[in-house]
DNA sequence: ATGAACCCTGTAGCAACTACAGGGTCAAGT
DNA sequence: ACTTGACCCTGTAGTTGCTACAGGGTTCAT
Protein backbone atom coordinates (compact mmCIF):
# COMPACT_ATOMS: atom_id res chain seq x y z
CA UNK A 1 0.00 0.00 0.00
CA UNK A 2 1.47 3.33 -1.04
CA UNK A 3 0.75 6.82 0.22
CA UNK A 4 -0.46 5.78 3.64
CA UNK A 5 -1.24 8.41 6.21
CA UNK A 6 0.24 7.98 9.64
CA UNK A 7 -2.98 6.53 11.07
CA UNK A 8 -3.07 3.73 8.52
CA UNK A 9 0.56 2.90 9.15
CA UNK A 10 -0.18 2.91 12.85
CA UNK A 11 -3.08 0.48 12.45
CA UNK A 12 -1.17 -1.83 10.16
CA UNK A 13 1.73 -2.15 12.59
CA UNK A 14 -0.28 -1.91 15.83
CA UNK A 15 1.70 1.14 16.86
CA UNK A 16 0.40 4.38 18.33
CA UNK A 17 0.47 7.35 15.98
CA UNK A 18 2.40 9.32 18.55
CA UNK A 19 4.99 6.61 18.83
CA UNK A 20 5.65 6.84 15.09
CA UNK A 21 6.15 10.58 15.32
CA UNK A 22 8.40 9.98 18.30
CA UNK A 23 10.47 7.48 16.31
CA UNK A 24 10.82 10.07 13.59
CA UNK A 25 11.96 12.66 16.09
CA UNK A 26 14.68 10.41 17.48
CA UNK A 27 15.78 9.38 13.99
CA UNK A 28 14.60 5.77 14.10
CA UNK A 29 12.07 6.39 11.36
CA UNK A 30 12.89 8.67 8.41
CA UNK A 31 11.32 12.01 7.70
CA UNK A 32 9.02 11.22 4.80
CA UNK A 33 7.44 13.36 2.12
CA UNK A 34 4.32 15.32 2.98
CA UNK A 35 1.04 15.69 1.15
CA UNK A 36 -0.29 19.05 0.15
CA UNK A 37 -2.06 19.35 3.49
CA UNK A 38 1.23 18.62 5.29
CA UNK A 39 0.33 15.05 6.17
CA UNK A 40 3.12 12.46 6.33
CA UNK A 41 2.92 9.98 3.43
CA UNK A 42 4.34 6.52 4.00
CA UNK A 43 5.15 3.71 1.56
CA UNK A 44 5.90 0.03 2.03
CA UNK A 45 9.58 0.63 2.85
CA UNK A 46 8.60 2.56 5.90
CA UNK A 47 5.97 0.00 6.86
CA UNK A 48 8.60 -2.72 6.72
CA UNK A 49 11.05 -0.69 8.71
CA UNK A 50 8.50 0.05 11.38
CA UNK A 51 7.52 -3.62 11.49
CA UNK A 52 11.15 -4.51 12.11
CA UNK A 53 11.38 -1.94 14.87
CA UNK A 54 8.19 -3.17 16.53
CA UNK A 55 9.27 -6.79 16.53
CA UNK A 56 12.71 -5.94 17.87
CA UNK A 57 11.19 -3.77 20.62
CA UNK A 58 8.74 -6.54 21.49
CA UNK A 59 11.69 -8.86 21.93
CA UNK A 60 13.14 -6.49 24.47
CA UNK A 61 15.77 -4.74 22.35
CA UNK A 62 16.38 -1.19 23.48
CA UNK A 63 16.07 1.75 21.13
CA UNK A 64 19.84 1.99 20.70
CA UNK A 65 20.10 -1.72 19.99
CA UNK A 66 17.38 -1.39 17.36
CA UNK A 67 19.24 1.52 15.85
CA UNK A 68 22.40 -0.58 15.67
CA UNK A 69 20.56 -3.54 14.14
CA UNK A 70 18.99 -1.34 11.51
CA UNK A 71 22.27 0.17 10.50
CA UNK A 72 24.02 -3.22 10.48
CA UNK A 73 21.26 -4.60 8.30
CA UNK A 74 22.32 -2.17 5.59
CA UNK A 75 25.93 -3.31 5.44
CA UNK A 76 25.15 -6.54 3.66
CA UNK A 77 28.78 -7.69 3.23
CA UNK A 78 29.66 -7.36 6.82
CA UNK A 79 30.07 -10.35 9.05
CA UNK A 80 26.97 -10.84 11.17
CA UNK A 81 28.86 -11.38 14.39
CA UNK A 82 27.83 -8.03 15.71
CA UNK A 83 24.17 -8.77 15.14
CA UNK A 84 24.64 -11.99 16.99
CA UNK A 85 26.39 -10.15 19.80
CA UNK A 86 23.57 -7.66 20.23
CA UNK A 87 20.96 -10.40 20.27
CA UNK A 88 22.89 -12.44 22.79
CA UNK A 89 23.47 -9.46 25.05
CA UNK A 90 19.80 -8.83 25.03
CA UNK A 91 19.06 -12.43 25.87
CA UNK A 92 21.53 -12.33 28.75
CA UNK A 93 19.95 -9.18 30.04
CA UNK A 94 16.50 -10.74 29.93
CA UNK A 95 17.81 -13.77 31.80
CA UNK A 96 19.43 -11.56 34.39
CA UNK A 97 16.14 -9.77 34.95
CA UNK A 98 14.27 -13.03 35.31
CA UNK A 99 16.72 -14.23 37.94
CA UNK A 100 16.49 -10.97 39.86
CA UNK A 101 12.71 -11.08 39.82
CA UNK A 102 12.67 -14.67 40.95
CA UNK A 103 14.78 -13.75 43.97
CA UNK A 104 12.38 -10.95 44.64
CA UNK A 105 9.44 -13.28 44.37
CA UNK A 106 10.97 -15.65 46.92
CA UNK A 107 11.58 -12.94 49.45
CA UNK A 108 8.30 -11.25 48.88
CA UNK A 109 6.23 -14.37 49.19
CA UNK A 110 8.08 -15.22 52.40
CA UNK A 111 6.99 -11.84 53.70
CA UNK A 112 3.41 -12.28 52.53
CA UNK A 113 3.18 -15.73 54.11
CA UNK A 114 3.76 -14.15 57.51
CA UNK A 115 0.38 -12.47 57.53
CA UNK A 116 -1.98 -13.40 60.36
CA UNK A 117 -5.01 -11.17 59.88
CA UNK A 118 -4.67 -8.89 62.90
CA UNK A 119 -4.06 -5.30 63.85
CA UNK A 120 -1.47 -3.10 62.24
CA UNK A 121 0.37 -2.90 65.55
CA UNK A 122 1.24 -6.60 65.27
CA UNK A 123 1.52 -6.76 61.50
CA UNK A 124 4.26 -9.17 60.54
CA UNK A 125 4.62 -7.76 57.07
CA UNK A 126 5.39 -4.34 58.49
CA UNK A 127 7.73 -5.92 61.01
CA UNK A 128 9.57 -7.71 58.25
CA UNK A 129 10.03 -4.43 56.46
CA UNK A 130 10.99 -2.55 59.59
CA UNK A 131 14.23 -4.36 60.25
CA UNK A 132 17.23 -5.65 58.29
CA UNK A 133 16.38 -8.60 56.10
CA UNK A 134 18.62 -11.09 57.88
CA UNK A 135 17.12 -10.71 61.33
CA UNK A 136 15.48 -13.92 62.38
CA UNK A 137 11.97 -13.89 63.77
CA UNK B 1 23.76 7.58 66.33
CA UNK B 2 22.38 11.06 66.59
CA UNK B 3 23.09 14.16 64.53
CA UNK B 4 24.15 12.31 61.41
CA UNK B 5 24.87 14.27 58.30
CA UNK B 6 23.28 13.09 55.10
CA UNK B 7 26.39 11.27 53.95
CA UNK B 8 26.53 9.12 57.08
CA UNK B 9 22.87 8.27 56.78
CA UNK B 10 23.48 7.41 53.15
CA UNK B 11 26.35 5.06 54.01
CA UNK B 12 24.49 3.40 56.84
CA UNK B 13 21.49 2.60 54.63
CA UNK B 14 23.38 2.03 51.37
CA UNK B 15 21.43 4.81 49.71
CA UNK B 16 22.71 7.58 47.48
CA UNK B 17 22.77 11.01 49.07
CA UNK B 18 20.79 12.39 46.19
CA UNK B 19 18.16 9.73 46.62
CA UNK B 20 17.63 10.85 50.22
CA UNK B 21 17.20 14.44 49.13
CA UNK B 22 14.83 13.21 46.45
CA UNK B 23 12.79 11.30 49.03
CA UNK B 24 12.57 14.46 51.06
CA UNK B 25 11.40 16.43 48.07
CA UNK B 26 8.59 13.99 47.32
CA UNK B 27 7.61 13.82 50.99
CA UNK B 28 8.71 10.25 51.68
CA UNK B 29 11.34 11.44 54.15
CA UNK B 30 10.66 14.36 56.51
CA UNK B 31 12.33 17.72 56.38
CA UNK B 32 14.71 17.58 59.29
CA UNK B 33 16.43 20.25 61.37
CA UNK B 34 19.57 21.88 59.98
CA UNK B 35 22.91 22.58 61.59
CA UNK B 36 24.35 26.04 61.73
CA UNK B 37 26.00 25.49 58.39
CA UNK B 38 22.64 24.47 56.88
CA UNK B 39 23.45 20.76 56.84
CA UNK B 40 20.61 18.28 57.35
CA UNK B 41 20.86 16.55 60.72
CA UNK B 42 19.33 13.07 61.04
CA UNK B 43 18.57 10.93 64.08
CA UNK B 44 17.73 7.28 64.54
CA UNK B 45 14.04 7.75 63.69
CA UNK B 46 14.94 8.90 60.23
CA UNK B 47 17.48 6.14 59.85
CA UNK B 48 14.82 3.59 60.69
CA UNK B 49 12.34 5.14 58.34
CA UNK B 50 14.82 5.19 55.50
CA UNK B 51 15.73 1.57 56.24
CA UNK B 52 12.07 0.64 55.94
CA UNK B 53 11.78 2.50 52.66
CA UNK B 54 14.90 0.88 51.25
CA UNK B 55 13.79 -2.63 52.13
CA UNK B 56 10.35 -2.05 50.70
CA UNK B 57 11.79 -0.60 47.50
CA UNK B 58 14.20 -3.53 47.22
CA UNK B 59 11.22 -5.85 47.44
CA UNK B 60 9.72 -4.12 44.44
CA UNK B 61 7.16 -1.88 46.16
CA UNK B 62 6.56 1.33 44.23
CA UNK B 63 6.96 4.72 45.83
CA UNK B 64 3.23 5.11 46.28
CA UNK B 65 2.94 1.68 47.85
CA UNK B 66 5.72 2.57 50.25
CA UNK B 67 3.94 5.79 51.08
CA UNK B 68 0.77 3.84 51.84
CA UNK B 69 2.61 1.28 53.98
CA UNK B 70 4.28 4.02 55.98
CA UNK B 71 1.04 5.77 56.68
CA UNK B 72 -0.74 2.51 57.54
CA UNK B 73 2.05 1.63 59.92
CA UNK B 74 1.10 4.65 61.99
CA UNK B 75 -2.53 3.65 62.49
CA UNK B 76 -1.73 0.91 64.94
CA UNK B 77 -5.35 -0.03 65.72
CA UNK B 78 -6.34 -0.54 62.17
CA UNK B 79 -6.83 -3.97 60.71
CA UNK B 80 -3.79 -4.99 58.69
CA UNK B 81 -5.77 -6.28 55.73
CA UNK B 82 -4.74 -3.34 53.65
CA UNK B 83 -1.08 -3.98 54.29
CA UNK B 84 -1.63 -7.54 53.23
CA UNK B 85 -3.42 -6.40 50.10
CA UNK B 86 -0.60 -4.11 49.04
CA UNK B 87 1.99 -6.82 49.60
CA UNK B 88 -0.03 -9.37 47.67
CA UNK B 89 -0.62 -6.99 44.77
CA UNK B 90 3.07 -6.42 44.57
CA UNK B 91 3.75 -10.13 44.59
CA UNK B 92 1.25 -10.67 41.79
CA UNK B 93 2.85 -7.92 39.77
CA UNK B 94 6.27 -9.47 40.21
CA UNK B 95 4.92 -12.83 39.12
CA UNK B 96 3.31 -11.24 36.08
CA UNK B 97 6.63 -9.68 35.10
CA UNK B 98 8.45 -12.96 35.49
CA UNK B 99 5.97 -14.71 33.22
CA UNK B 100 6.25 -11.99 30.58
CA UNK B 101 10.03 -12.12 30.65
CA UNK B 102 10.02 -15.89 30.39
CA UNK B 103 7.94 -15.67 27.23
CA UNK B 104 10.38 -13.13 25.91
CA UNK B 105 13.28 -15.37 26.75
CA UNK B 106 11.74 -18.25 24.82
CA UNK B 107 11.21 -16.20 21.71
CA UNK B 108 14.51 -14.45 21.90
CA UNK B 109 16.53 -17.58 22.38
CA UNK B 110 14.71 -19.13 19.43
CA UNK B 111 15.90 -16.16 17.39
CA UNK B 112 19.45 -16.37 18.69
CA UNK B 113 19.66 -20.09 17.98
CA UNK B 114 19.18 -19.34 14.29
CA UNK B 115 22.60 -17.77 13.96
CA UNK B 116 25.00 -19.38 11.49
CA UNK B 117 28.06 -17.13 11.51
CA UNK B 118 27.87 -15.61 8.03
CA UNK B 119 27.34 -12.34 6.24
CA UNK B 120 24.75 -9.81 7.23
CA UNK B 121 23.00 -10.37 3.91
CA UNK B 122 22.05 -13.89 5.04
CA UNK B 123 21.68 -13.16 8.72
CA UNK B 124 18.89 -15.23 10.17
CA UNK B 125 18.47 -13.03 13.19
CA UNK B 126 17.79 -10.04 11.00
CA UNK B 127 15.48 -12.14 8.84
CA UNK B 128 13.54 -13.21 11.89
CA UNK B 129 13.09 -9.58 12.84
CA UNK B 130 12.27 -8.51 9.33
CA UNK B 131 9.00 -10.37 9.06
CA UNK B 132 5.94 -11.12 11.17
CA UNK B 133 6.69 -13.53 13.98
CA UNK B 134 4.43 -16.32 12.75
CA UNK B 135 6.04 -16.75 9.33
CA UNK B 136 7.69 -20.12 9.14
CA UNK B 137 11.23 -20.42 7.85
C1' DA C 1 -21.55 24.71 5.98
C1' DT C 2 -20.93 22.03 9.67
C1' DG C 3 -19.43 18.09 12.13
C1' DA C 4 -16.53 14.14 12.86
C1' DA C 5 -12.42 12.12 12.17
C1' DC C 6 -8.21 12.72 11.12
C1' DC C 7 -3.64 15.31 10.93
C1' DC C 8 0.02 18.94 12.56
C1' DT C 9 3.62 21.05 16.12
C1' DG C 10 5.30 21.64 20.52
C1' DT C 11 5.52 20.92 25.25
C1' DA C 12 4.87 18.58 29.60
C1' DG C 13 4.35 14.40 32.19
C1' DC C 14 5.30 9.51 33.89
C1' DA C 15 8.95 6.42 37.51
C1' DA C 16 12.56 6.79 40.21
C1' DC C 17 16.15 8.38 40.27
C1' DT C 18 21.06 10.37 38.50
C1' DA C 19 24.13 13.95 37.10
C1' DC C 20 25.65 18.10 36.82
C1' DA C 21 26.55 23.40 37.71
C1' DG C 22 27.73 26.63 40.75
C1' DG C 23 28.14 27.55 44.87
C1' DG C 24 28.97 27.17 50.67
C1' DT C 25 31.18 24.68 55.05
C1' DC C 26 34.43 22.40 57.79
C1' DA C 27 38.46 20.02 59.57
C1' DA C 28 43.24 18.95 58.81
C1' DG C 29 47.73 19.96 57.27
C1' DT C 30 51.51 23.36 56.05
C1' DA D 1 46.64 32.29 58.05
C1' DC D 2 45.78 29.75 54.22
C1' DT D 3 44.82 26.14 51.30
C1' DT D 4 43.30 21.61 50.08
C1' DG D 5 39.91 18.17 49.91
C1' DA D 6 35.87 16.13 51.42
C1' DC D 7 31.73 17.06 52.30
C1' DC D 8 27.23 19.77 51.99
C1' DC D 9 23.60 23.05 49.68
C1' DT D 10 19.95 24.36 45.83
C1' DG D 11 18.13 23.95 41.48
C1' DT D 12 17.74 22.20 37.03
C1' DA D 13 18.17 18.94 33.34
C1' DG D 14 18.84 14.27 31.79
C1' DT D 15 17.65 9.22 31.63
C1' DT D 16 13.99 5.43 28.90
C1' DG D 17 10.30 5.05 25.88
C1' DC D 18 6.83 6.62 25.28
C1' DT D 19 1.89 9.11 26.41
C1' DA D 20 -1.13 13.01 26.92
C1' DC D 21 -2.49 17.20 26.17
C1' DA D 22 -3.22 22.13 24.05
C1' DG D 23 -4.23 24.58 20.33
C1' DG D 24 -4.53 24.52 16.09
C1' DG D 25 -5.26 22.84 10.50
C1' DT D 26 -7.31 19.40 6.78
C1' DT D 27 -10.48 16.31 4.59
C1' DC D 28 -14.59 14.31 3.63
C1' DA D 29 -19.42 13.20 4.18
C1' DT D 30 -23.81 14.96 5.11
mmCIF file with all atom_site columns, N, CA and C (backbone and C1' of nucleotides) in Angstrom, chain A residues 5-7 21 25 34 38-40, chain C residues 5-13:
data_model
loop_
_atom_site.group_PDB
_atom_site.id
_atom_site.type_symbol
_atom_site.label_atom_id
_atom_site.label_alt_id
_atom_site.label_comp_id
_atom_site.label_asym_id
_atom_site.label_entity_id
_atom_site.label_seq_id
_atom_site.pdbx_PDB_ins_code
_atom_site.Cartn_x
_atom_site.Cartn_y
_atom_site.Cartn_z
_atom_site.occupancy
_atom_site.B_iso_or_equiv
_atom_site.pdbx_formal_charge
_atom_site.auth_seq_id
_atom_site.auth_comp_id
_atom_site.auth_asym_id
_atom_site.auth_atom_id
_atom_site.pdbx_PDB_model_num
ATOM 1  N N     . UNK A 1 5  ? -1.365  7.383  5.182  1.00 0.00 ? 5  UNK A N     1
ATOM 2  C CA    . UNK A 1 5  ? -1.236  8.406  6.206  1.00 0.00 ? 5  UNK A CA    1
ATOM 3  C C     . UNK A 1 5  ? -0.778  7.734  7.494  1.00 0.00 ? 5  UNK A C     1
ATOM 4  N N     . UNK A 1 6  ? -0.371  8.542  8.432  1.00 0.00 ? 6  UNK A N     1
ATOM 5  C CA    . UNK A 1 6  ? 0.237   7.983  9.643  1.00 0.00 ? 6  UNK A CA    1
ATOM 6  C C     . UNK A 1 6  ? -0.711  7.050  10.401 1.00 0.00 ? 6  UNK A C     1
ATOM 7  N N     . UNK A 1 7  ? -2.009  7.348  10.359 1.00 0.00 ? 7  UNK A N     1
ATOM 8  C CA    . UNK A 1 7  ? -2.977  6.533  11.073 1.00 0.00 ? 7  UNK A CA    1
ATOM 9  C C     . UNK A 1 7  ? -3.083  5.125  10.492 1.00 0.00 ? 7  UNK A C     1
ATOM 10 N N     . UNK A 1 21 ? 5.556   9.228  15.372 1.00 0.00 ? 21 UNK A N     1
ATOM 11 C CA    . UNK A 1 21 ? 6.150   10.576 15.320 1.00 0.00 ? 21 UNK A CA    1
ATOM 12 C C     . UNK A 1 21 ? 7.361   10.673 16.242 1.00 0.00 ? 21 UNK A C     1
ATOM 13 N N     . UNK A 1 25 ? 11.222  11.609 15.386 1.00 0.00 ? 25 UNK A N     1
ATOM 14 C CA    . UNK A 1 25 ? 11.962  12.661 16.090 1.00 0.00 ? 25 UNK A CA    1
ATOM 15 C C     . UNK A 1 25 ? 13.338  12.175 16.543 1.00 0.00 ? 25 UNK A C     1
ATOM 16 N N     . UNK A 1 34 ? 5.622   14.898 2.470  1.00 0.00 ? 34 UNK A N     1
ATOM 17 C CA    . UNK A 1 34 ? 4.324   15.324 2.981  1.00 0.00 ? 34 UNK A CA    1
ATOM 18 C C     . UNK A 1 34 ? 3.344   15.529 1.841  1.00 0.00 ? 34 UNK A C     1
ATOM 19 N N     . UNK A 1 38 ? 0.162   18.826 4.295  1.00 0.00 ? 38 UNK A N     1
ATOM 20 C CA    . UNK A 1 38 ? 1.233   18.623 5.285  1.00 0.00 ? 38 UNK A CA    1
ATOM 21 C C     . UNK A 1 38 ? 1.086   17.340 6.094  1.00 0.00 ? 38 UNK A C     1
ATOM 22 N N     . UNK A 1 39 ? 0.438   16.356 5.518  1.00 0.00 ? 39 UNK A N     1
ATOM 23 C CA    . UNK A 1 39 ? 0.334   15.054 6.170  1.00 0.00 ? 39 UNK A CA    1
ATOM 24 C C     . UNK A 1 39 ? 1.501   14.183 5.740  1.00 0.00 ? 39 UNK A C     1
ATOM 25 N N     . UNK A 1 40 ? 2.056   13.402 6.692  1.00 0.00 ? 40 UNK A N     1
ATOM 26 C CA    . UNK A 1 40 ? 3.118   12.462 6.332  1.00 0.00 ? 40 UNK A CA    1
ATOM 27 C C     . UNK A 1 40 ? 2.566   11.391 5.404  1.00 0.00 ? 40 UNK A C     1
ATOM 28 P P     . DA  C 2 5  ? -16.383 10.527 15.016 1.00 0.00 ? 5  DA  C P     1
ATOM 29 O "O5'" . DA  C 2 5  ? -15.099 10.417 14.081 1.00 0.00 ? 5  DA  C "O5'" 1
ATOM 30 C "C5'" . DA  C 2 5  ? -15.247 10.110 12.690 1.00 0.00 ? 5  DA  C "C5'" 1
ATOM 31 C "C4'" . DA  C 2 5  ? -13.930 10.374 11.992 1.00 0.00 ? 5  DA  C "C4'" 1
ATOM 32 C "C3'" . DA  C 2 5  ? -12.711 9.878  12.789 1.00 0.00 ? 5  DA  C "C3'" 1
ATOM 33 O "O3'" . DA  C 2 5  ? -11.856 9.154  11.913 1.00 0.00 ? 5  DA  C "O3'" 1
ATOM 34 C "C1'" . DA  C 2 5  ? -12.416 12.115 12.165 1.00 0.00 ? 5  DA  C "C1'" 1
ATOM 35 P P     . DC  C 2 6  ? -10.715 8.220  12.497 1.00 0.00 ? 6  DC  C P     1
ATOM 36 O "O5'" . DC  C 2 6  ? -9.424  9.124  12.287 1.00 0.00 ? 6  DC  C "O5'" 1
ATOM 37 C "C5'" . DC  C 2 6  ? -8.832  9.135  11.029 1.00 0.00 ? 6  DC  C "C5'" 1
ATOM 38 C "C4'" . DC  C 2 6  ? -8.271  10.497 10.704 1.00 0.00 ? 6  DC  C "C4'" 1
ATOM 39 C "C3'" . DC  C 2 6  ? -6.850  10.740 11.197 1.00 0.00 ? 6  DC  C "C3'" 1
ATOM 40 O "O3'" . DC  C 2 6  ? -5.916  10.180 10.297 1.00 0.00 ? 6  DC  C "O3'" 1
ATOM 41 C "C1'" . DC  C 2 6  ? -8.206  12.722 11.120 1.00 0.00 ? 6  DC  C "C1'" 1
ATOM 42 P P     . DC  C 2 7  ? -4.424  10.005 10.765 1.00 0.00 ? 7  DC  C P     1
ATOM 43 O "O5'" . DC  C 2 7  ? -3.864  11.503 10.702 1.00 0.00 ? 7  DC  C "O5'" 1
ATOM 44 C "C5'" . DC  C 2 7  ? -3.456  12.043 9.460  1.00 0.00 ? 7  DC  C "C5'" 1
ATOM 45 C "C4'" . DC  C 2 7  ? -3.087  13.493 9.640  1.00 0.00 ? 7  DC  C "C4'" 1
ATOM 46 C "C3'" . DC  C 2 7  ? -1.875  13.738 10.541 1.00 0.00 ? 7  DC  C "C3'" 1
ATOM 47 O "O3'" . DC  C 2 7  ? -0.705  13.795 9.773  1.00 0.00 ? 7  DC  C "O3'" 1
ATOM 48 C "C1'" . DC  C 2 7  ? -3.641  15.310 10.935 1.00 0.00 ? 7  DC  C "C1'" 1
ATOM 49 P P     . DC  C 2 8  ? 0.673   13.955 10.521 1.00 0.00 ? 8  DC  C P     1
ATOM 50 O "O5'" . DC  C 2 8  ? 0.631   15.488 10.997 1.00 0.00 ? 8  DC  C "O5'" 1
ATOM 51 C "C5'" . DC  C 2 8  ? 0.857   16.524 10.042 1.00 0.00 ? 8  DC  C "C5'" 1
ATOM 52 C "C4'" . DC  C 2 8  ? 0.973   17.854 10.743 1.00 0.00 ? 8  DC  C "C4'" 1
ATOM 53 C "C3'" . DC  C 2 8  ? 2.025   17.889 11.840 1.00 0.00 ? 8  DC  C "C3'" 1
ATOM 54 O "O3'" . DC  C 2 8  ? 3.286   18.174 11.284 1.00 0.00 ? 8  DC  C "O3'" 1
ATOM 55 C "C1'" . DC  C 2 8  ? 0.019   18.942 12.564 1.00 0.00 ? 8  DC  C "C1'" 1
ATOM 56 P P     . DT  C 2 9  ? 4.576   17.939 12.154 1.00 0.00 ? 9  DT  C P     1
ATOM 57 O "O5'" . DT  C 2 9  ? 4.494   19.122 13.220 1.00 0.00 ? 9  DT  C "O5'" 1
ATOM 58 C "C5'" . DT  C 2 9  ? 4.623   20.464 12.805 1.00 0.00 ? 9  DT  C "C5'" 1
ATOM 59 C "C4'" . DT  C 2 9  ? 4.559   21.379 14.008 1.00 0.00 ? 9  DT  C "C4'" 1
ATOM 60 C "C3'" . DT  C 2 9  ? 5.717   21.172 14.986 1.00 0.00 ? 9  DT  C "C3'" 1
ATOM 61 O "O3'" . DT  C 2 9  ? 6.403   22.394 15.186 1.00 0.00 ? 9  DT  C "O3'" 1
ATOM 62 C "C1'" . DT  C 2 9  ? 3.618   21.047 16.122 1.00 0.00 ? 9  DT  C "C1'" 1
ATOM 63 P P     . DG  C 2 10 ? 7.772   22.386 15.957 1.00 0.00 ? 10 DG  C P     1
ATOM 64 O "O5'" . DG  C 2 10 ? 7.314   22.616 17.467 1.00 0.00 ? 10 DG  C "O5'" 1
ATOM 65 C "C5'" . DG  C 2 10 ? 6.263   23.546 17.755 1.00 0.00 ? 10 DG  C "C5'" 1
ATOM 66 C "C4'" . DG  C 2 10 ? 5.942   23.464 19.228 1.00 0.00 ? 10 DG  C "C4'" 1
ATOM 67 C "C3'" . DG  C 2 10 ? 7.132   23.068 20.117 1.00 0.00 ? 10 DG  C "C3'" 1
ATOM 68 O "O3'" . DG  C 2 10 ? 7.219   23.938 21.229 1.00 0.00 ? 10 DG  C "O3'" 1
ATOM 69 C "C1'" . DG  C 2 10 ? 5.301   21.635 20.519 1.00 0.00 ? 10 DG  C "C1'" 1
ATOM 70 P P     . DT  C 2 11 ? 8.487   23.842 22.205 1.00 0.00 ? 11 DT  C P     1
ATOM 71 O "O5'" . DT  C 2 11 ? 7.779   23.443 23.566 1.00 0.00 ? 11 DT  C "O5'" 1
ATOM 72 C "C5'" . DT  C 2 11 ? 6.500   24.026 23.887 1.00 0.00 ? 11 DT  C "C5'" 1
ATOM 73 C "C4'" . DT  C 2 11 ? 5.826   23.188 24.945 1.00 0.00 ? 11 DT  C "C4'" 1
ATOM 74 C "C3'" . DT  C 2 11 ? 6.772   22.749 26.072 1.00 0.00 ? 11 DT  C "C3'" 1
ATOM 75 O "O3'" . DT  C 2 11 ? 6.203   23.127 27.306 1.00 0.00 ? 11 DT  C "O3'" 1
ATOM 76 C "C1'" . DT  C 2 11 ? 5.522   20.923 25.251 1.00 0.00 ? 11 DT  C "C1'" 1
ATOM 77 P P     . DA  C 2 12 ? 7.090   22.951 28.653 1.00 0.00 ? 12 DA  C P     1
ATOM 78 O "O5'" . DA  C 2 12 ? 6.190   21.977 29.523 1.00 0.00 ? 12 DA  C "O5'" 1
ATOM 79 C "C5'" . DA  C 2 12 ? 4.766   22.035 29.424 1.00 0.00 ? 12 DA  C "C5'" 1
ATOM 80 C "C4'" . DA  C 2 12 ? 4.189   20.779 30.021 1.00 0.00 ? 12 DA  C "C4'" 1
ATOM 81 C "C3'" . DA  C 2 12 ? 4.957   20.261 31.232 1.00 0.00 ? 12 DA  C "C3'" 1
ATOM 82 O "O3'" . DA  C 2 12 ? 4.008   19.781 32.172 1.00 0.00 ? 12 DA  C "O3'" 1
ATOM 83 C "C1'" . DA  C 2 12 ? 4.870   18.584 29.601 1.00 0.00 ? 12 DA  C "C1'" 1
ATOM 84 P P     . DG  C 2 13 ? 4.504   19.387 33.641 1.00 0.00 ? 13 DG  C P     1
ATOM 85 O "O5'" . DG  C 2 13 ? 4.215   17.826 33.630 1.00 0.00 ? 13 DG  C "O5'" 1
ATOM 86 C "C5'" . DG  C 2 13 ? 2.869   17.347 33.488 1.00 0.00 ? 13 DG  C "C5'" 1
ATOM 87 C "C4'" . DG  C 2 13 ? 2.932   15.864 33.291 1.00 0.00 ? 13 DG  C "C4'" 1
ATOM 88 C "C3'" . DG  C 2 13 ? 3.723   15.151 34.385 1.00 0.00 ? 13 DG  C "C3'" 1
ATOM 89 O "O3'" . DG  C 2 13 ? 2.847   14.352 35.157 1.00 0.00 ? 13 DG  C "O3'" 1
ATOM 90 C "C1'" . DG  C 2 13 ? 4.349   14.396 32.194 1.00 0.00 ? 13 DG  C "C1'" 1
#
